[in-house]
Amino acid sequence: QVQLVESGGGLVQAGGSLRLSCAASQTILSFNTMDWYRQAPGKQRELVATITSGGSTGYADSVKGRFTISRDNGKNTVYLQMNSLKSEDTGVYYCAGNLGLGTSRRNYWGQGTQVTVSS
């Protein structure tokens, strides 16, 4: 059973930083991608950052230059370093791991961690 456990959320002032962690129950290199999503109150869940098994990264325009996704293969953990936080970054942040091939591809989700940025 695939398990993803996020940690590191909390309350921070605007301009501050947080680092989120996502620990996987299996080697993260087995995932096609490891992603961070967020969902603000009343809004749809959106993709924030992604890292492929090959190490390529991608970011939503709204976080480019402020957020960095990285991984520690030995710890089976993916991180999201968030700097220069803004109030609009507030939301529940979810880690997702994409597994499988073709029509069997699916996302596995963590339980989410709350990030609140006060202005």
PDB file of C-alpha atoms in Angstrom:
ATOM      1  CA  GLN A   1       0.000   0.000   0.000  1.00  0.00           C
ATOM      2  CA  VAL A   2       1.449   3.324  -1.065  1.00  0.00           C
ATOM      3  CA  GLN A   3       1.560   5.885   1.714  1.00  0.00           C
ATOM      4  CA  LEU A   4       2.597   9.516   1.539  1.00  0.00           C
ATOM      5  CA  VAL A   5       2.892  11.564   4.709  1.00  0.00           C
ATOM      6  CA  GLU A   6       3.288  15.334   4.609  1.00  0.00           C
ATOM      7  CA  SER A   7       4.688  17.489   7.376  1.00  0.00           C
ATOM      8  CA  GLY A   8       6.029  20.975   7.911  1.00  0.00           C
ATOM      9  CA  GLY A   9       2.969  23.142   7.506  1.00  0.00           C
ATOM     10  CA  GLY A  10       2.101  25.916   9.909  1.00  0.00           C
ATOM     11  CA  LEU A  11       1.468  29.599  10.393  1.00  0.00           C
ATOM     12  CA  VAL A  12       3.985  32.067   9.010  1.00  0.00           C
ATOM     13  CA  GLN A  13       4.056  35.785   8.354  1.00  0.00           C
ATOM     14  CA  ALA A  14       4.119  37.129   4.831  1.00  0.00           C
ATOM     15  CA  GLY A  15       7.677  37.172   3.534  1.00  0.00           C
ATOM     16  CA  GLY A  16       8.619  34.182   5.639  1.00  0.00           C
ATOM     17  CA  SER A  17       9.605  30.653   4.687  1.00  0.00           C
ATOM     18  CA  LEU A  18       8.462  27.095   5.298  1.00  0.00           C
ATOM     19  CA  ARG A  19       9.723  23.720   4.170  1.00  0.00           C
ATOM     20  CA  LEU A  20       7.245  20.948   3.564  1.00  0.00           C
ATOM     21  CA  SER A  21       8.252  17.303   3.553  1.00  0.00           C
ATOM     22  CA  CYS A  22       6.582  14.292   1.982  1.00  0.00           C
ATOM     23  CA  ALA A  23       7.778  10.891   3.128  1.00  0.00           C
ATOM     24  CA  ALA A  24       6.902   7.934   0.901  1.00  0.00           C
ATOM     25  CA  SER A  25       6.491   4.309   1.939  1.00  0.00           C
ATOM     26  CA  GLN A  26       8.496   3.162  -1.085  1.00  0.00           C
ATOM     27  CA  THR A  27      11.337   4.427  -3.185  1.00  0.00           C
ATOM     28  CA  ILE A  28      10.369   7.755  -4.726  1.00  0.00           C
ATOM     29  CA  LEU A  29      12.244   6.815  -7.888  1.00  0.00           C
ATOM     30  CA  SER A  30       9.438   4.333  -8.595  1.00  0.00           C
ATOM     31  CA  PHE A  31       7.039   7.233  -9.141  1.00  0.00           C
ATOM     32  CA  ASN A  32       6.684   8.827 -12.567  1.00  0.00           C
ATOM     33  CA  THR A  33       6.410  12.161 -10.838  1.00  0.00           C
ATOM     34  CA  MET A  34       6.177  13.474  -7.298  1.00  0.00           C
ATOM     35  CA  ASP A  35       4.044  16.575  -7.058  1.00  0.00           C
ATOM     36  CA  TRP A  36       2.903  19.240  -4.648  1.00  0.00           C
ATOM     37  CA  TYR A  37      -0.635  20.532  -4.998  1.00  0.00           C
ATOM     38  CA  ARG A  38      -2.481  23.087  -2.936  1.00  0.00           C
ATOM     39  CA  GLN A  39      -6.097  23.934  -2.351  1.00  0.00           C
ATOM     40  CA  ALA A  40      -7.203  27.290  -1.054  1.00  0.00           C
ATOM     41  CA  PRO A  41     -10.628  27.709   0.565  1.00  0.00           C
ATOM     42  CA  GLY A  42     -13.324  27.768  -2.091  1.00  0.00           C
ATOM     43  CA  LYS A  43     -10.888  27.034  -4.894  1.00  0.00           C
ATOM     44  CA  GLN A  44      -9.908  24.016  -6.914  1.00  0.00           C
ATOM     45  CA  ARG A  45      -6.809  22.044  -6.146  1.00  0.00           C
ATOM     46  CA  GLU A  46      -3.899  23.279  -8.253  1.00  0.00           C
ATOM     47  CA  LEU A  47      -0.521  21.849  -9.149  1.00  0.00           C
ATOM     48  CA  VAL A  48       2.270  23.870  -7.566  1.00  0.00           C
ATOM     49  CA  ALA A  49       5.446  21.934  -8.325  1.00  0.00           C
ATOM     50  CA  THR A  50       6.537  18.647  -9.822  1.00  0.00           C
ATOM     51  CA  ILE A  51       9.680  16.561 -10.025  1.00  0.00           C
ATOM     52  CA  THR A  52      10.074  13.654 -12.405  1.00  0.00           C
ATOM     53  CA  SER A  53      11.878  10.401 -11.755  1.00  0.00           C
ATOM     54  CA  GLY A  54      14.673  11.806 -13.876  1.00  0.00           C
ATOM     55  CA  GLY A  55      14.930  14.889 -11.703  1.00  0.00           C
ATOM     56  CA  SER A  56      13.327  17.481 -13.972  1.00  0.00           C
ATOM     57  CA  THR A  57      11.268  20.069 -12.160  1.00  0.00           C
ATOM     58  CA  GLY A  58       8.361  22.316 -13.031  1.00  0.00           C
ATOM     59  CA  TYR A  59       6.450  25.058 -11.259  1.00  0.00           C
ATOM     60  CA  ALA A  60       3.233  26.993 -11.462  1.00  0.00           C
ATOM     61  CA  ASP A  61       3.821  30.545 -12.646  1.00  0.00           C
ATOM     62  CA  SER A  62       2.549  31.884  -9.340  1.00  0.00           C
ATOM     63  CA  VAL A  63       5.400  30.260  -7.383  1.00  0.00           C
ATOM     64  CA  LYS A  64       8.324  30.369  -9.810  1.00  0.00           C
ATOM     65  CA  GLY A  65      11.376  31.880  -8.229  1.00  0.00           C
ATOM     66  CA  ARG A  66       9.946  31.457  -4.720  1.00  0.00           C
ATOM     67  CA  PHE A  67       9.342  27.705  -4.320  1.00  0.00           C
ATOM     68  CA  THR A  68      11.799  24.889  -4.887  1.00  0.00           C
ATOM     69  CA  ILE A  69      10.965  21.193  -5.101  1.00  0.00           C
ATOM     70  CA  SER A  70      13.713  18.730  -4.273  1.00  0.00           C
ATOM     71  CA  ARG A  71      14.133  15.174  -3.101  1.00  0.00           C
ATOM     72  CA  ASP A  72      16.328  12.947  -0.981  1.00  0.00           C
ATOM     73  CA  ASN A  73      16.291   9.530  -2.615  1.00  0.00           C
ATOM     74  CA  GLY A  74      17.894   7.848   0.373  1.00  0.00           C
ATOM     75  CA  LYS A  75      15.149   9.103   2.660  1.00  0.00           C
ATOM     76  CA  ASN A  76      12.358   8.573   0.113  1.00  0.00           C
ATOM     77  CA  THR A  77      11.322  12.133   0.807  1.00  0.00           C
ATOM     78  CA  VAL A  78      10.337  15.048  -1.375  1.00  0.00           C
ATOM     79  CA  TYR A  79      10.536  18.609  -0.136  1.00  0.00           C
ATOM     80  CA  LEU A  80       8.949  21.910  -1.029  1.00  0.00           C
ATOM     81  CA  GLN A  81      10.946  24.909   0.093  1.00  0.00           C
ATOM     82  CA  MET A  82       8.694  27.946   0.125  1.00  0.00           C
ATOM     83  CA  ASN A  83      10.244  31.397   0.405  1.00  0.00           C
ATOM     84  CA  SER A  84       8.826  34.905   0.212  1.00  0.00           C
ATOM     85  CA  LEU A  85       5.443  33.565   1.177  1.00  0.00           C
ATOM     86  CA  LYS A  86       2.351  35.576   0.358  1.00  0.00           C
ATOM     87  CA  SER A  87      -1.144  35.476   1.804  1.00  0.00           C
ATOM     88  CA  GLU A  88      -2.359  33.918  -1.424  1.00  0.00           C
ATOM     89  CA  ASP A  89      -0.134  30.897  -0.741  1.00  0.00           C
ATOM     90  CA  THR A  90      -2.459  29.950   2.096  1.00  0.00           C
ATOM     91  CA  GLY A  91      -4.106  26.573   1.689  1.00  0.00           C
ATOM     92  CA  VAL A  92      -3.830  22.876   2.280  1.00  0.00           C
ATOM     93  CA  TYR A  93      -0.778  21.443   0.572  1.00  0.00           C
ATOM     94  CA  TYR A  94      -0.925  17.883  -0.701  1.00  0.00           C
ATOM     95  CA  CYS A  95       1.824  15.590  -1.843  1.00  0.00           C
ATOM     96  CA  ALA A  96       0.989  13.274  -4.725  1.00  0.00           C
ATOM     97  CA  GLY A  97       2.904  10.433  -6.291  1.00  0.00           C
ATOM     98  CA  ASN A  98       2.060   9.279  -9.792  1.00  0.00           C
ATOM     99  CA  LEU A  99       2.523   5.573 -10.408  1.00  0.00           C
ATOM    100  CA  GLY A 100       1.850   3.170 -13.222  1.00  0.00           C
ATOM    101  CA  LEU A 101       1.861   3.137 -16.995  1.00  0.00           C
ATOM    102  CA  GLY A 102      -0.684   4.044 -19.625  1.00  0.00           C
ATOM    103  CA  THR A 103      -4.275   3.643 -18.517  1.00  0.00           C
ATOM    104  CA  SER A 104      -3.178   2.304 -15.141  1.00  0.00           C
ATOM    105  CA  ARG A 105      -1.462   5.532 -14.140  1.00  0.00           C
ATOM    106  CA  ARG A 106      -2.904   7.091 -11.026  1.00  0.00           C
ATOM    107  CA  ASN A 107      -2.070   9.511  -8.260  1.00  0.00           C
ATOM    108  CA  TYR A 108      -1.610   8.524  -4.670  1.00  0.00           C
ATOM    109  CA  TRP A 109      -2.250  11.303  -2.175  1.00  0.00           C
ATOM    110  CA  GLY A 110      -1.089  12.318   1.236  1.00  0.00           C
ATOM    111  CA  GLN A 111      -3.430  13.657   3.868  1.00  0.00           C
ATOM    112  CA  GLY A 112      -2.406  17.281   3.382  1.00  0.00           C
ATOM    113  CA  THR A 113      -0.774  19.878   5.583  1.00  0.00           C
ATOM    114  CA  GLN A 114      -2.144  23.341   6.303  1.00  0.00           C
ATOM    115  CA  VAL A 115      -0.112  26.405   5.387  1.00  0.00           C
ATOM    116  CA  THR A 116      -1.389  29.750   6.610  1.00  0.00           C
ATOM    117  CA  VAL A 117       0.356  32.967   5.639  1.00  0.00           C
ATOM    118  CA  SER A 118      -0.661  36.010   7.630  1.00  0.00           C
ATOM    119  CA  SER A 119      -0.366  39.439   6.078  1.00  0.00           C
TER     120      SER A 119
END
